[in-house]
Structure formats: C-alpha cells, structure tokens
Amino acid sequence: MLILITLFASASDLSTITEVMAHRDARMADGAPIVPQSAYEDALAGERVAQISRVDGIAAAKAWGVAVVDAPIETVWMVVNDESALGEHLPVSTAQVVQGTARSAPRRVFEYLPLPIISDRWWMSDVSHNGPLYTATNGRAWEQVWTDATGEPVPSALATTAEGGIPVDWTTGSWLLISLPSGKTLVEYYVWTDPGGSLPAGPATRFASGAVKDTLKAVQNLSPSAGSWPRVGYVRPDGTAL
C-alpha cells in the first residue's frame, strides 16, 4: 500500500510540473533551457540533476539543475531570496544587497567569489520576481530572475572588495519553484555566466554542473531551518507580503 501511495504522489507531482510548464511563455528568464521530463522524474526520485546546454557561437554554456526540496514553496522561496543566508552555504565570501530592499524585488546584489590560483571574480545582478507567471499558474510557480548589472558603478563601500578581483563579463539566470501536491517543492536553477578575464569560458563551463548541484544541495540543507525564520520583508512574486 505504501508503494502505491508513493507512486501516486510522484505521478501527481509530475502532472503538476507538466501543467506549470505549459505556461513557459510567461517566464521572465530569457533563454532558460528546456528541461527534459526525465530530469524531473529523476528529481522526484530524490536525485539532484545538473547538466550544461551549449549555445552556438558562445563559449560559455548554460548550466541548469533540478531537485526536490522537502519543504513548502514559501519556505524555499525565503531561502533563494536571502542572499546573505544562502551565501553562508556557498563559496561566495560576500553577498550583499546594494540597491532596493533585501528579500524583495527589484533589488541589486553584489557578490564576490574567492578562487584558488586564478583571480577572484565578482558580479552584480538585478533581481526581479515574475508576478504574471505566479498569477497564471494560480500560485503554483514562483520565479526569481536576475540580469547582469556588473557594468554599473560599484557602491563605494564595496570598492575595496571589488579591487581584490575582476568582474565577470556577464551573468544571468533564474530560480523557478513549483509547489507540488505532495507538499514538497520542485526547484529549477539556471545560470549562464562568462567569467571574463584570462579564464576561458569554455573550460570553465566544465565545472558548472558541479557548482549547480552544490547550490541545489545548499537550498535543500537550508530550507528545513528556514521555516522558523521571521517573514518580515519577504514578498510573493506578485508583491504581496509572504
């Protein structure tokens, strides 16, 4: 009986993912890869799936991954919208909101990544939430998108930090969360970055899928404790208070 219940829950979750993906045209993430159904099935089975997608004429490949988090979507949304908290579980040494309101949108974020042997990297991103997709899916899909703002002036308080590394050429990506009938959350993570400097984008891409898995793992590990965080300042994709 337990096996039948598990299979039914998984089928119901997959059906919900398929229904949400019918609204792909409403996504804000420009160029987000189309994830095959097999990847969602593997994620529902407990795997962290990550791959890269090559783009003709561009050395930097897109990296994406999917995983299921055993927590409701509101909790996972809090994790991916708190750069300082999530940054403590990732290799970045600085993750700071420099414009707008933390945990809300729009906001601008500065991040700094120390690297061994080669020069450190830093970047700035403008973060937005996708209200129309949230509405179109009756609150089942929550998307956060970031676009490159690395070319904008670095705040004076972070100028010294930035001088310790070099800026990436560009970066973009998104988080897509889907609320599942099982009470869990599907997480789809997408990132596309040209590291710039003397580090060729092509070879750097080889490490991207591993970094995506590490990021998904960080979200999975942090989400259980996030359920007890104060919700002050957090907003849903449509801008209403969480």
CSV table of N, CA, C and O in Angstrom, one decimal, residues 1-17 44 180-184:
chain,number,residue,atom,x,y,z
A,1,MET,N,0.8,-1.2,0.0
A,1,MET,CA,0.0,0.0,0.0
A,1,MET,C,0.9,1.3,0.0
A,1,MET,O,0.6,2.2,-0.7
A,2,LEU,N,1.9,1.3,0.8
A,2,LEU,CA,2.8,2.4,0.9
A,2,LEU,C,3.4,2.7,-0.5
A,2,LEU,O,3.6,3.9,-0.9
A,3,ILE,N,3.8,1.7,-1.2
A,3,ILE,CA,4.4,1.8,-2.5
A,3,ILE,C,3.4,2.5,-3.5
A,3,ILE,O,3.8,3.4,-4.2
A,4,LEU,N,2.2,2.0,-3.4
A,4,LEU,CA,1.1,2.6,-4.3
A,4,LEU,C,0.9,4.1,-4.0
A,4,LEU,O,0.8,4.9,-4.9
A,5,ILE,N,0.9,4.4,-2.7
A,5,ILE,CA,0.7,5.8,-2.3
A,5,ILE,C,1.9,6.7,-2.8
A,5,ILE,O,1.7,7.8,-3.3
A,6,THR,N,3.1,6.2,-2.7
A,6,THR,CA,4.3,6.9,-3.1
A,6,THR,C,4.2,7.1,-4.6
A,6,THR,O,4.5,8.2,-5.1
A,7,LEU,N,3.9,6.1,-5.4
A,7,LEU,CA,3.8,6.2,-6.8
A,7,LEU,C,2.7,7.2,-7.2
A,7,LEU,O,2.9,7.9,-8.2
A,8,PHE,N,1.6,7.2,-6.5
A,8,PHE,CA,0.5,8.1,-6.8
A,8,PHE,C,1.0,9.5,-6.6
A,8,PHE,O,0.7,10.4,-7.4
A,9,ALA,N,1.7,9.7,-5.5
A,9,ALA,CA,2.1,11.1,-5.1
A,9,ALA,C,3.1,11.6,-6.2
A,9,ALA,O,3.1,12.7,-6.6
A,10,SER,N,4.0,10.7,-6.6
A,10,SER,CA,5.0,11.1,-7.6
A,10,SER,C,4.3,11.4,-8.9
A,10,SER,O,4.7,12.4,-9.6
A,11,ALA,N,3.3,10.6,-9.3
A,11,ALA,CA,2.6,10.9,-10.6
A,11,ALA,C,1.8,12.2,-10.5
A,11,ALA,O,1.8,12.9,-11.5
A,12,SER,N,1.3,12.5,-9.4
A,12,SER,CA,0.5,13.7,-9.2
A,12,SER,C,1.5,14.9,-9.2
A,12,SER,O,1.2,16.0,-9.9
A,13,ASP,N,2.7,14.8,-8.6
A,13,ASP,CA,3.7,15.8,-8.7
A,13,ASP,C,4.1,16.1,-10.1
A,13,ASP,O,4.3,17.2,-10.5
A,14,LEU,N,4.4,15.0,-10.8
A,14,LEU,CA,4.8,15.2,-12.2
A,14,LEU,C,3.8,15.8,-13.1
A,14,LEU,O,4.1,16.6,-14.0
A,15,SER,N,2.5,15.5,-12.8
A,15,SER,CA,1.4,16.1,-13.6
A,15,SER,C,1.4,17.6,-13.4
A,15,SER,O,1.2,18.4,-14.3
A,16,THR,N,1.6,18.0,-12.1
A,16,THR,CA,1.6,19.4,-11.8
A,16,THR,C,2.7,20.1,-12.5
A,16,THR,O,2.6,21.2,-13.0
A,17,ILE,N,3.9,19.5,-12.5
A,17,ILE,CA,5.1,20.1,-13.2
A,17,ILE,C,4.7,20.3,-14.7
A,17,ILE,O,5.0,21.4,-15.3
A,44,LEU,N,12.2,13.9,-8.8
A,44,LEU,CA,11.1,13.4,-7.9
A,44,LEU,C,11.6,12.1,-7.2
A,44,LEU,O,11.0,11.8,-6.1
A,180,LEU,N,4.3,21.5,-5.2
A,180,LEU,CA,3.8,20.1,-5.6
A,180,LEU,C,2.7,19.6,-4.6
A,180,LEU,O,2.7,20.0,-3.4
A,181,PRO,N,1.8,18.8,-5.1
A,181,PRO,CA,0.7,18.3,-4.3
A,181,PRO,C,1.2,17.5,-3.1
A,181,PRO,O,0.5,17.5,-2.1
A,182,SER,N,2.4,17.0,-3.2
A,182,SER,CA,2.9,16.2,-2.0
A,182,SER,C,3.4,17.1,-0.9
A,182,SER,O,3.7,16.6,0.2
A,183,GLY,N,3.3,18.4,-1.1
A,183,GLY,CA,3.8,19.4,-0.1
A,183,GLY,C,5.2,19.7,-0.2
A,183,GLY,O,5.7,20.6,0.5
A,184,LYS,N,5.9,19.1,-1.2
A,184,LYS,CA,7.3,19.5,-1.5
A,184,LYS,C,7.4,20.5,-2.5
A,184,LYS,O,6.4,21.0,-3.1
